[in-house]
Coordinates of C-alpha atoms in Angstrom, one line a residue:
X29 CA 0.0 0.0 0.0
X30 CA 1.2 3.5 -0.8
X31 CA 2.0 5.7 2.1
X32 CA 4.3 8.6 2.9
X33 CA 7.4 7.0 4.4
X34 CA 9.7 8.2 7.1
X35 CA 12.4 8.5 4.5
X36 CA 11.5 12.2 4.0
X37 CA 14.3 14.3 5.4
X38 CA 15.2 17.8 6.6
X39 CA 13.0 20.5 8.1
X40 CA 9.8 19.3 6.3
X41 CA 9.9 16.0 8.3
X42 CA 10.5 17.8 11.6
X43 CA 7.7 20.3 10.9
X44 CA 5.3 17.5 9.8
X45 CA 6.1 15.6 13.0
X46 CA 5.5 18.6 15.1
X47 CA 2.1 19.1 13.6
X48 CA 1.1 15.5 13.9
X49 CA 2.4 15.3 17.5
X50 CA -0.5 17.5 18.4
X51 CA -2.7 14.4 17.9
X52 CA -0.9 12.8 20.8
X53 CA -1.7 15.4 23.4
X54 CA -1.7 14.1 27.0
X55 CA -4.8 12.3 28.0
X56 CA -6.9 14.3 30.6
X57 CA -6.8 12.8 34.1
X58 CA -10.1 11.0 34.5
X59 CA -9.1 8.8 37.3
X60 CA -11.7 10.1 39.6
X61 CA -14.5 9.5 37.1
X62 CA -16.3 6.2 36.5
X63 CA -19.0 5.8 34.0
X64 CA -20.6 3.3 36.3
X65 CA -20.6 5.8 39.2
X66 CA -23.2 8.3 38.1
X67 CA -23.0 10.1 41.4
X68 CA -19.6 11.4 40.5
X69 CA -21.0 13.3 37.5
X70 CA -21.7 17.0 37.9
X71 CA -25.2 17.2 39.4
X72 CA -26.1 20.6 38.0
X73 CA -28.8 19.1 35.9
X74 CA -29.8 21.4 33.0
X75 CA -27.2 23.9 34.0
X76 CA -27.3 25.0 30.3
X77 CA -30.8 26.4 31.2
X78 CA -29.2 28.8 33.7
X79 CA -26.5 29.9 31.2
X80 CA -29.1 30.5 28.5
X81 CA -31.4 32.4 30.8
X82 CA -28.5 34.6 32.0
X83 CA -27.7 35.3 28.4
X84 CA -31.4 36.2 27.7
X85 CA -31.6 38.5 30.7
X86 CA -28.1 40.0 30.7
X87 CA -28.9 42.7 28.1
X88 CA -31.9 43.9 30.1
X89 CA -29.6 44.2 33.2
X90 CA -26.8 46.0 31.4
X91 CA -27.7 47.7 28.2
X92 CA -31.2 47.5 26.9
X93 CA -30.2 49.0 23.5
X94 CA -28.4 45.8 22.5
X95 CA -30.3 42.8 21.2
X96 CA -30.5 39.8 23.6
X97 CA -28.5 36.7 22.7
X98 CA -30.7 33.9 21.5
X99 CA -30.9 31.3 24.3
X100 CA -31.0 28.5 21.6
X101 CA -27.6 29.6 20.4
X102 CA -26.2 29.1 23.9
X103 CA -27.9 25.7 24.0
X104 CA -26.5 24.6 20.6
X105 CA -23.0 25.6 21.7
X106 CA -23.2 22.5 24.0
X107 CA -22.9 20.3 21.0
X108 CA -19.9 22.0 19.4
X109 CA -16.4 20.7 19.9
X110 CA -13.2 22.7 19.3
X111 CA -10.3 21.4 17.3
X112 CA -8.2 21.1 20.5
X113 CA -10.9 19.1 22.2
X114 CA -11.1 16.8 19.2
X115 CA -7.3 16.4 19.3
X116 CA -7.5 15.4 23.0
X117 CA -10.3 12.9 22.2
X118 CA -8.2 11.4 19.4
X119 CA -5.3 10.9 21.9
X120 CA -7.7 9.2 24.4
X121 CA -9.1 6.9 21.7
X122 CA -5.7 6.1 20.3
X123 CA -4.4 5.1 23.8
X124 CA -7.5 2.9 24.2
X125 CA -6.8 1.1 20.9
X126 CA -3.1 0.5 21.8
X127 CA -4.0 -0.8 25.2
X128 CA -6.6 -3.3 23.8
X129 CA -4.2 -4.5 21.1
X130 CA -1.5 -5.2 23.7
X131 CA -4.0 -7.5 25.5
X132 CA -4.6 -9.6 22.4
X133 CA -5.7 -13.1 23.3
X134 CA -6.8 -12.2 26.8
X135 CA -10.3 -13.4 27.8
X136 CA -13.0 -10.8 27.5
X137 CA -11.0 -8.3 25.5
X138 CA -13.6 -6.7 23.2
X139 CA -11.5 -6.6 20.0
X140 CA -11.5 -9.2 17.3
X141 CA -9.1 -10.3 14.6
X142 CA -10.4 -11.7 11.3
X143 CA -8.3 -14.1 9.3
X144 CA -7.9 -12.6 5.8
X145 CA -5.2 -14.8 4.2
X146 CA -5.5 -13.0 0.9
X147 CA -6.5 -9.4 0.3
X148 CA -8.8 -8.9 -2.7
X149 CA -6.3 -7.0 -4.8
X150 CA -5.8 -9.5 -7.6
X151 CA -7.4 -9.7 -11.0
X152 CA -10.3 -12.1 -10.5
X153 CA -13.6 -12.5 -12.4
X154 CA -16.7 -14.5 -12.1
X155 CA -19.8 -15.1 -10.1
X156 CA -19.7 -15.3 -6.3
X157 CA -22.1 -15.3 -3.4
X158 CA -22.5 -13.7 0.0
X159 CA -24.7 -15.0 2.8
X160 CA -25.3 -12.1 5.3
X161 CA -26.5 -12.8 8.8
X162 CA -25.2 -9.5 10.1
X163 CA -28.1 -7.3 9.1
X164 CA -31.0 -8.4 11.3
X165 CA -32.3 -11.3 13.4
X166 CA -35.6 -11.2 11.4
X167 CA -34.1 -11.9 8.0
X168 CA -30.9 -12.8 6.2
X169 CA -29.7 -11.8 2.7
X170 CA -28.3 -13.8 -0.2
X171 CA -26.5 -11.8 -2.9
X172 CA -25.1 -13.0 -6.2
X173 CA -22.3 -10.7 -7.4
X174 CA -20.5 -10.6 -10.8
X175 CA -17.0 -9.4 -10.9
X176 CA -15.7 -8.8 -14.4
X177 CA -13.1 -6.9 -16.3
X178 CA -14.1 -3.3 -17.1
X179 CA -14.8 -2.5 -20.7
X180 CA -13.0 0.8 -20.4
X181 CA -9.6 -0.4 -19.1
X182 CA -7.9 -3.8 -19.0
X183 CA -6.3 -2.9 -15.7
X184 CA -9.5 -2.5 -13.7
X185 CA -12.3 -4.6 -12.5
X186 CA -15.8 -3.7 -11.6
X187 CA -18.8 -5.0 -9.6
X188 CA -22.0 -5.8 -11.4
X189 CA -24.9 -6.7 -9.0
X190 CA -26.9 -9.6 -10.3
X191 CA -29.4 -10.4 -7.6
X192 CA -29.9 -9.6 -3.9
X193 CA -32.8 -10.6 -1.8
X194 CA -33.8 -11.0 1.8
X195 CA -35.5 -14.1 3.4
X196 CA -37.6 -13.8 6.5
X197 CA -36.7 -15.7 9.6
X198 CA -39.9 -16.6 11.5
X199 CA -39.8 -17.0 15.3
X200 CA -40.3 -20.8 14.8
X201 CA -37.2 -21.0 12.5
X202 CA -35.1 -19.1 15.1
X203 CA -36.0 -21.7 17.6
X204 CA -35.8 -24.8 15.4
X205 CA -32.8 -27.2 15.6
X206 CA -29.7 -25.9 13.9
X207 CA -30.0 -28.5 11.1
X208 CA -33.5 -27.3 10.1
X209 CA -32.2 -23.7 10.2
X210 CA -29.3 -24.5 7.9
X211 CA -31.5 -26.5 5.5
X212 CA -33.9 -23.6 5.2
X213 CA -30.9 -21.4 4.3
X214 CA -29.7 -23.9 1.7
X215 CA -33.1 -24.0 0.1
X216 CA -33.1 -20.2 -0.2
X217 CA -29.7 -20.2 -1.8
X218 CA -30.8 -22.9 -4.2
X219 CA -33.8 -20.7 -5.3
X220 CA -31.5 -17.8 -5.9
X221 CA -29.1 -19.9 -8.0
X222 CA -31.9 -21.5 -10.0
X223 CA -33.5 -18.2 -10.9
X224 CA -30.1 -16.8 -12.0
X225 CA -29.2 -19.9 -14.1
X226 CA -26.3 -20.9 -11.9
X227 CA -27.3 -24.2 -10.3
X228 CA -26.1 -26.4 -13.2
X229 CA -22.6 -24.9 -13.7
X230 CA -19.7 -27.2 -13.5
X231 CA -17.3 -25.2 -11.3
X232 CA -18.2 -24.5 -7.7
X233 CA -19.5 -21.0 -6.7
X234 CA -17.5 -19.5 -3.9
X235 CA -19.4 -18.1 -1.0
X236 CA -18.5 -15.9 2.0
X237 CA -20.6 -15.5 5.1
X238 CA -21.1 -12.2 6.8
X239 CA -21.6 -13.2 10.4
X240 CA -22.0 -9.8 11.9
X241 CA -22.1 -10.1 15.6
X242 CA -25.4 -11.7 16.0
X243 CA -23.1 -14.5 17.0
X244 CA -19.8 -13.6 18.7
X245 CA -17.2 -15.7 17.0
X246 CA -14.3 -17.3 18.8
X247 CA -10.8 -16.8 17.3
X248 CA -10.6 -18.4 13.8
X249 CA -7.9 -20.9 13.1
X250 CA -8.7 -21.0 9.3
X251 CA -10.6 -18.6 7.1
X252 CA -13.7 -20.8 7.0
X253 CA -14.0 -21.8 10.6
X254 CA -16.0 -20.0 13.2
X255 CA -17.5 -21.5 16.3
X256 CA -20.3 -19.6 17.9
X257 CA -19.4 -18.4 21.4
X258 CA -22.3 -16.1 22.3
X259 CA -25.4 -14.6 20.6
X260 CA -26.8 -11.2 21.1
X261 CA -29.8 -11.4 18.9
X262 CA -32.9 -13.5 19.0
X263 CA -31.2 -16.7 17.8
X264 CA -32.4 -19.6 19.9
X265 CA -31.7 -22.5 17.6
X266 CA -30.9 -25.8 19.3
X267 CA -27.2 -26.6 19.1
X268 CA -26.4 -23.1 17.8
X269 CA -24.0 -22.2 20.6
X270 CA -20.6 -23.8 20.3
X271 CA -21.5 -25.2 16.8
X272 CA -19.1 -25.0 13.9
X273 CA -21.0 -22.1 12.2
X274 CA -19.5 -22.6 8.7
X275 CA -19.4 -26.4 8.7
X276 CA -23.1 -26.6 9.6
X277 CA -24.1 -24.5 6.6
X278 CA -21.7 -26.3 4.2
X279 CA -23.2 -29.7 5.2
X280 CA -26.7 -28.4 4.2
X281 CA -25.4 -27.0 0.9
X282 CA -23.9 -30.4 0.1
X283 CA -27.1 -32.2 1.2
X284 CA -29.2 -30.2 -1.2
X285 CA -26.8 -30.8 -4.1
X286 CA -25.5 -27.2 -4.4
X287 CA -22.1 -26.6 -5.9
X288 CA -21.4 -23.9 -3.3
X289 CA -18.1 -23.8 -1.4
X290 CA -18.0 -21.6 1.7
X291 CA -14.4 -20.3 2.0
X292 CA -14.6 -17.5 4.5
X293 CA -16.6 -16.0 7.3
X294 CA -16.1 -12.3 8.2
X295 CA -17.6 -9.5 10.3
X296 CA -19.7 -6.9 8.5
X297 CA -17.2 -4.1 9.3
X298 CA -14.4 -6.2 7.9
X299 CA -16.3 -6.8 4.7
X300 CA -16.8 -3.1 4.3
X301 CA -13.1 -2.6 4.5
X302 CA -12.3 -5.4 2.0
X303 CA -14.7 -3.7 -0.5
X304 CA -12.7 -0.5 -0.1
X305 CA -9.4 -2.4 -0.5
X306 CA -10.6 -4.0 -3.7
X307 CA -12.1 -0.8 -5.2
X308 CA -8.9 1.2 -4.6
X309 CA -6.5 -1.5 -5.9
X310 CA -8.7 -2.4 -8.9
X311 CA -8.7 1.3 -10.0
X312 CA -4.9 1.3 -9.7
X313 CA -5.0 4.7 -7.8
X314 CA -1.3 4.8 -6.8
X315 CA -1.7 7.8 -4.5
X316 CA -4.5 6.4 -2.4
X317 CA -4.8 3.8 0.3
X318 CA -7.7 2.1 2.0
X319 CA -6.8 0.6 5.4
X320 CA -9.8 1.7 7.4
X321 CA -13.6 1.2 7.3
X322 CA -16.4 2.5 9.4
X323 CA -19.9 1.0 10.0
X324 CA -22.5 2.9 12.0
X325 CA -26.1 1.9 12.6
X326 CA -28.8 2.8 15.0
X327 CA -27.5 0.2 17.5
X328 CA -23.7 0.6 17.2
X329 CA -20.6 1.7 15.4
X330 CA -17.4 -0.1 14.4
X331 CA -14.1 1.0 12.8
X332 CA -12.0 -1.8 11.4
X333 CA -8.4 -1.5 10.2
X334 CA -5.6 -3.4 8.6
X335 CA -3.0 -4.2 11.2
X336 CA 0.5 -3.2 10.2
X337 CA 2.5 -3.8 13.4
X338 CA 5.0 -6.6 12.7
X339 CA 5.2 -7.5 16.4
X340 CA 1.5 -8.1 16.4
X341 CA 1.6 -10.3 13.3
X342 CA 4.6 -12.3 14.5
X343 CA 3.0 -12.9 17.9
X344 CA -0.2 -14.2 16.4
X345 CA 1.7 -16.5 14.1
X346 CA 3.7 -17.9 16.9
X347 CA 1.0 -18.6 19.4
X348 CA -1.4 -19.9 16.7
X349 CA -4.4 -17.9 17.9
X350 CA -4.7 -17.3 14.2
X351 CA -3.0 -19.0 11.3
X352 CA -1.5 -15.8 10.0
X353 CA 1.3 -15.3 7.6
X354 CA 3.7 -12.5 8.0
X355 CA 3.1 -9.7 5.4
X356 CA 4.9 -10.2 2.1
X357 CA 5.7 -7.5 -0.5
X358 CA 3.9 -4.9 1.6
X359 CA 0.7 -6.8 2.0
X360 CA -1.3 -7.4 5.1
X361 CA -3.1 -10.4 6.5
X362 CA -5.2 -9.4 9.4
X363 CA -8.1 -7.0 10.0
X364 CA -8.7 -5.7 13.5
X365 CA -12.3 -4.9 14.4
X366 CA -12.6 -2.9 17.7
X367 CA -16.2 -4.1 18.3
X368 CA -18.3 -2.0 20.6
X369 CA -16.4 1.2 20.1
X370 CA -13.3 -0.1 21.8
X371 CA -15.2 0.1 25.1
X372 CA -13.9 3.6 25.4
X373 CA -15.9 5.3 28.1
X374 CA -16.5 2.4 30.5
X375 CA -13.8 3.6 32.8
X376 CA -14.6 7.3 32.5
X377 CA -12.3 8.2 29.6
X378 CA -15.0 10.3 28.0
X379 CA -16.0 12.3 31.1
X380 CA -14.2 15.4 30.1
X381 CA -15.8 15.3 26.6
X382 CA -19.4 15.0 27.6
X383 CA -21.7 18.0 27.4
X384 CA -24.5 18.8 29.8
X385 CA -27.2 17.1 27.8
X386 CA -25.1 13.9 27.6
X387 CA -24.4 14.0 31.3
X388 CA -28.1 14.3 31.9
X389 CA -28.8 11.3 29.7
X390 CA -26.2 9.3 31.6
X391 CA -27.7 10.3 35.0
X392 CA -31.0 8.9 33.8
X393 CA -29.5 5.7 32.6
X394 CA -30.2 2.3 34.2
X395 CA -27.7 0.9 36.6
X396 CA -24.9 -0.7 34.7
X397 CA -25.4 1.4 31.5
X398 CA -22.4 3.5 30.4
X399 CA -21.7 6.3 28.0
X400 CA -19.4 4.8 25.5
X401 CA -17.8 6.2 22.3
X402 CA -20.0 3.8 20.4
X403 CA -23.1 5.5 21.8
X404 CA -21.9 8.9 21.0
X405 CA -20.9 8.1 17.4
X406 CA -23.9 5.9 16.4
X407 CA -27.6 6.1 16.7
X408 CA -27.8 4.5 20.2
X409 CA -28.3 7.8 22.0
X410 CA -30.0 10.0 19.3
X411 CA -33.5 9.4 20.9
X412 CA -32.3 10.1 24.4
X413 CA -30.3 13.2 23.4
X414 CA -33.3 14.6 21.5
X415 CA -35.7 13.9 24.4
X416 CA -33.4 15.6 26.9
X417 CA -33.0 18.5 24.4
X418 CA -36.8 18.9 24.2
X419 CA -37.0 19.0 28.0
X420 CA -34.4 21.7 28.1
X421 CA -36.1 23.7 25.3
X422 CA -39.3 23.6 27.3
X423 CA -37.6 25.0 30.4
X424 CA -36.1 27.7 28.2
X425 CA -39.5 28.4 26.8
X426 CA -38.2 27.9 23.3
X427 CA -41.1 25.5 22.8
X428 CA -44.4 25.4 24.7
X429 CA -44.8 23.4 27.9
X430 CA -47.1 21.1 26.1
X431 CA -44.7 20.3 23.2
X432 CA -45.1 16.5 22.6
X433 CA -42.6 14.0 23.7
X434 CA -41.1 11.6 21.2
X435 CA -43.2 8.4 21.6
X436 CA -40.6 5.9 20.4
X437 CA -37.1 5.6 18.9
X438 CA -38.7 5.1 15.5
X439 CA -40.5 8.4 15.8
X440 CA -37.3 10.0 16.9
X441 CA -35.5 8.9 13.7
X442 CA -38.5 10.1 11.6
X443 CA -37.9 13.5 13.2
X444 CA -34.3 13.5 12.1
X445 CA -35.2 12.5 8.5
X446 CA -37.8 15.3 8.3
X447 CA -35.4 17.9 9.8
X448 CA -32.7 16.6 7.4
X449 CA -34.8 17.3 4.4
X450 CA -35.5 20.8 5.8
X451 CA -31.8 21.4 6.1
X452 CA -31.0 20.5 2.5
X453 CA -33.7 22.6 0.8
X454 CA -32.6 25.9 -0.6
X455 CA -35.7 27.8 0.5
X456 CA -37.2 25.6 3.3
X457 CA -40.7 26.2 4.5
X458 CA -41.1 26.3 8.3
X459 CA -44.8 25.8 7.9
X460 CA -44.3 22.6 5.9
X461 CA -41.7 21.4 8.5
X462 CA -44.2 22.0 11.3
X463 CA -46.9 20.0 9.5
X464 CA -44.6 17.0 8.9
X465 CA -43.4 17.0 12.5
X466 CA -47.0 17.3 13.7
X467 CA -47.8 14.1 11.8
X468 CA -45.1 12.1 13.7
X469 CA -45.1 13.8 17.1
X470 CA -48.7 14.6 17.7
X471 CA -51.0 13.1 15.1
X472 CA -54.1 13.8 17.3
X473 CA -53.1 17.5 17.4
X474 CA -53.4 17.8 21.2
X475 CA -50.7 20.4 20.8
X476 CA -50.3 22.5 17.7
X477 CA -46.6 22.7 16.7
X478 CA -45.7 26.2 15.6
X479 CA -43.3 26.9 12.6
X480 CA -40.8 28.7 14.8
X481 CA -40.7 25.7 17.2
X482 CA -40.2 23.3 14.3
X483 CA -37.3 25.4 13.1
X484 CA -35.6 25.3 16.5
X485 CA -36.1 21.6 16.7
X486 CA -34.4 21.2 13.3
X487 CA -31.4 23.1 14.5
X488 CA -31.1 20.8 17.5
X489 CA -31.3 17.7 15.3
X490 CA -28.5 19.1 13.1
X491 CA -26.4 19.8 16.1
X492 CA -26.8 16.2 17.4
X493 CA -25.8 14.8 14.0
X494 CA -22.8 17.1 13.8
X495 CA -21.7 16.0 17.3
X496 CA -22.0 12.3 16.2
X497 CA -19.9 13.0 13.1
X498 CA -17.2 14.7 15.3
X499 CA -16.9 11.7 17.5
X500 CA -16.8 9.4 14.5
X501 CA -14.1 11.5 12.8
X502 CA -12.0 11.5 15.9
X503 CA -12.0 7.7 16.1
X504 CA -11.1 7.5 12.4
X505 CA -8.1 9.8 13.0
X506 CA -7.1 7.7 16.1
X507 CA -7.2 4.5 14.1
X508 CA -5.2 6.3 11.3
X509 CA -2.4 6.9 13.8
X510 CA -2.5 3.2 14.7
X511 CA -2.3 2.2 11.0
X512 CA 0.1 4.8 9.6
X513 CA 2.0 6.3 12.5
X514 CA 2.9 9.9 12.3
X515 CA 3.1 10.3 8.5
X516 CA -0.2 9.8 6.8
X517 CA -0.8 8.8 3.2
X518 CA -1.4 11.5 0.6
X519 CA -4.9 10.2 0.0
X520 CA -6.5 8.1 2.8
X521 CA -9.7 6.3 1.7
X522 CA -12.2 5.3 4.4
X523 CA -14.9 2.8 3.2
X524 CA -18.2 3.3 4.9
X525 CA -21.7 1.8 5.2
X526 CA -24.5 1.5 7.7
X527 CA -28.1 2.7 8.2
X528 CA -27.1 5.9 10.0
X529 CA -25.6 7.3 6.8
X530 CA -29.1 7.4 5.4
X531 CA -29.5 10.5 7.6
X532 CA -28.1 12.8 4.9
X533 CA -26.4 15.3 7.1
X534 CA -24.2 12.7 8.8
X535 CA -22.0 12.1 5.8
X536 CA -21.2 15.7 4.8
X537 CA -20.7 16.5 8.5
X538 CA -18.2 13.7 8.8
X539 CA -16.4 14.8 5.7
X540 CA -16.3 18.4 7.0
X541 CA -14.8 17.3 10.3
X542 CA -12.2 15.1 8.6
X543 CA -11.2 18.1 6.5
X544 CA -10.7 20.1 9.7
X545 CA -8.3 17.5 10.9
X546 CA -6.5 17.5 7.5
X547 CA -6.1 21.3 7.4
X548 CA -3.0 21.7 9.6
X549 CA -1.4 18.7 7.9
X550 CA -1.9 20.2 4.5
X551 CA 0.4 23.0 5.4
X552 CA 3.3 20.5 5.5
X553 CA 2.4 18.0 2.8
X554 CA -0.8 17.0 0.8
X555 CA -3.3 14.9 2.9
X556 CA -6.9 14.2 2.0
X557 CA -9.5 11.9 3.5
X558 CA -12.0 10.5 1.0
X559 CA -15.1 8.7 2.2
X560 CA -16.1 5.8 -0.1
X561 CA -19.5 4.2 -0.1
X562 CA -19.1 0.4 0.3
X563 CA -21.3 -2.7 0.0
X564 CA -20.9 -5.3 2.7
X565 CA -22.2 -8.1 0.5
X566 CA -19.8 -7.3 -2.4
X567 CA -16.9 -7.0 0.0
X568 CA -17.6 -10.5 1.3
X569 CA -18.2 -11.9 -2.1
X570 CA -15.0 -10.6 -3.7
X571 CA -13.0 -11.9 -0.8
X572 CA -14.6 -15.3 -1.2
X573 CA -13.8 -15.6 -4.9
X574 CA -10.2 -14.3 -4.3
X575 CA -9.6 -16.8 -1.6
X576 CA -11.4 -19.7 -3.4
X577 CA -9.5 -19.3 -6.7
X578 CA -6.2 -19.0 -4.9
X579 CA -6.9 -22.1 -2.9
X580 CA -7.9 -24.0 -6.1
X581 CA -4.8 -22.8 -7.8
X582 CA -2.6 -24.0 -4.9
X583 CA -4.3 -27.4 -4.9
X584 CA -3.8 -27.8 -8.6
X585 CA -0.1 -26.9 -8.3
X586 CA 0.2 -29.3 -5.3

């Protein structure tokens, strides 16, 4: 992979190092803070109200000729974060990543390695499959992908989607014996193959499985082995826990006469990264590099990265926790997935970065809950933050005392979508926004939402999204330091996917924040972060065909 190497010399290197050292600012002392000890949090609940009211009344007390400061502006400042604060957050996250990686192999460490023996950077072509269990516990997806040589250039390849469909998992199927569950999956795959004219072909079709973390996988000892250790979704199948996840499905594929060979099982965040790796390499963009991916949904956020530390790779090879090969010719062979936001926040690491609204949410949390980076950067706390914001807006008399509560998380996200459309229209109508919010928040019209109230609510929604983007960008930069060290590549590509990116303001806000990080670096040498949309199913499929054809070639030679 292309990167700016430490071979640069002279004052430029010293200046670049000085700028980048700012990302390693000392971590604030949070030793007295515990996310589990909510009593230690500042108890001035809604202190932002006092600040805003003082701002509202200060003019009357001092100089009545000057306009009073809008209390909502004071309120929105709570969600802003300065560049220095972001740099401190990057340092805290980077330290957390390093600490977790040092504990590799220890029980209970929430960081996972995926065995990726061959990165999808070669010139492969053909049909391949992905079986995705990472999307939901109510359905799974089967996708047929076609990878072929581009008609415009012989040096590039391209994806052509052929078919992708979801199959519903009924409650009875989720509680059936594992063999029945696997047979149902094989029948669904057979249907997809038949309708695409692929069942009768002579050569096997290579398949990859996207496991997600509906089942937490034990460390893999081969690319197609994964034993289920624990499930977080509503999977109650008999013999599911501790089963050989891949072997069980392969047995059913063979039983139903399918020429399908399962060659790998990967996490969804890892598949996202592998899509980016393939896309960048297939385009032969020499100045770019994709070693990081980000997935953010309503329930969580993950940032995966290609591990480059030789000590890490050698150690894993030696103790056989993974059958890894040391990198050859600049390649890499393991993807690290810091599941659950690297647990940053569970020991109070985020205490100095929380605003008053976030502290209020944490105070109201159930015993054992904690404010983690994952919550701040995904959709986990959007509903809680918005509910608390509305409470504060009531106290500030920005909205009326009867302004409706959000009835559910689903309604909360509908509010974000409505406000997002309002933010992207050139000449938005406050009246239309009020009508649409009324439909979601108060369909019986017990309280009539006013256009001015709707506009203020839209501003708060945009501030929450920007805050989430800031947290997400900070983690990407922390991971970039882990991957590249002090000297970053000229063009760093970050592959992304996830339901939260459907909220249109998140993506431009994320890009804007990453550009803010890049600004001081650009004064020394060119640096650009490019966000690339990725497809989990395609990333899994292209990895499967790459691994499958390589294994077949090695068997033929052997």
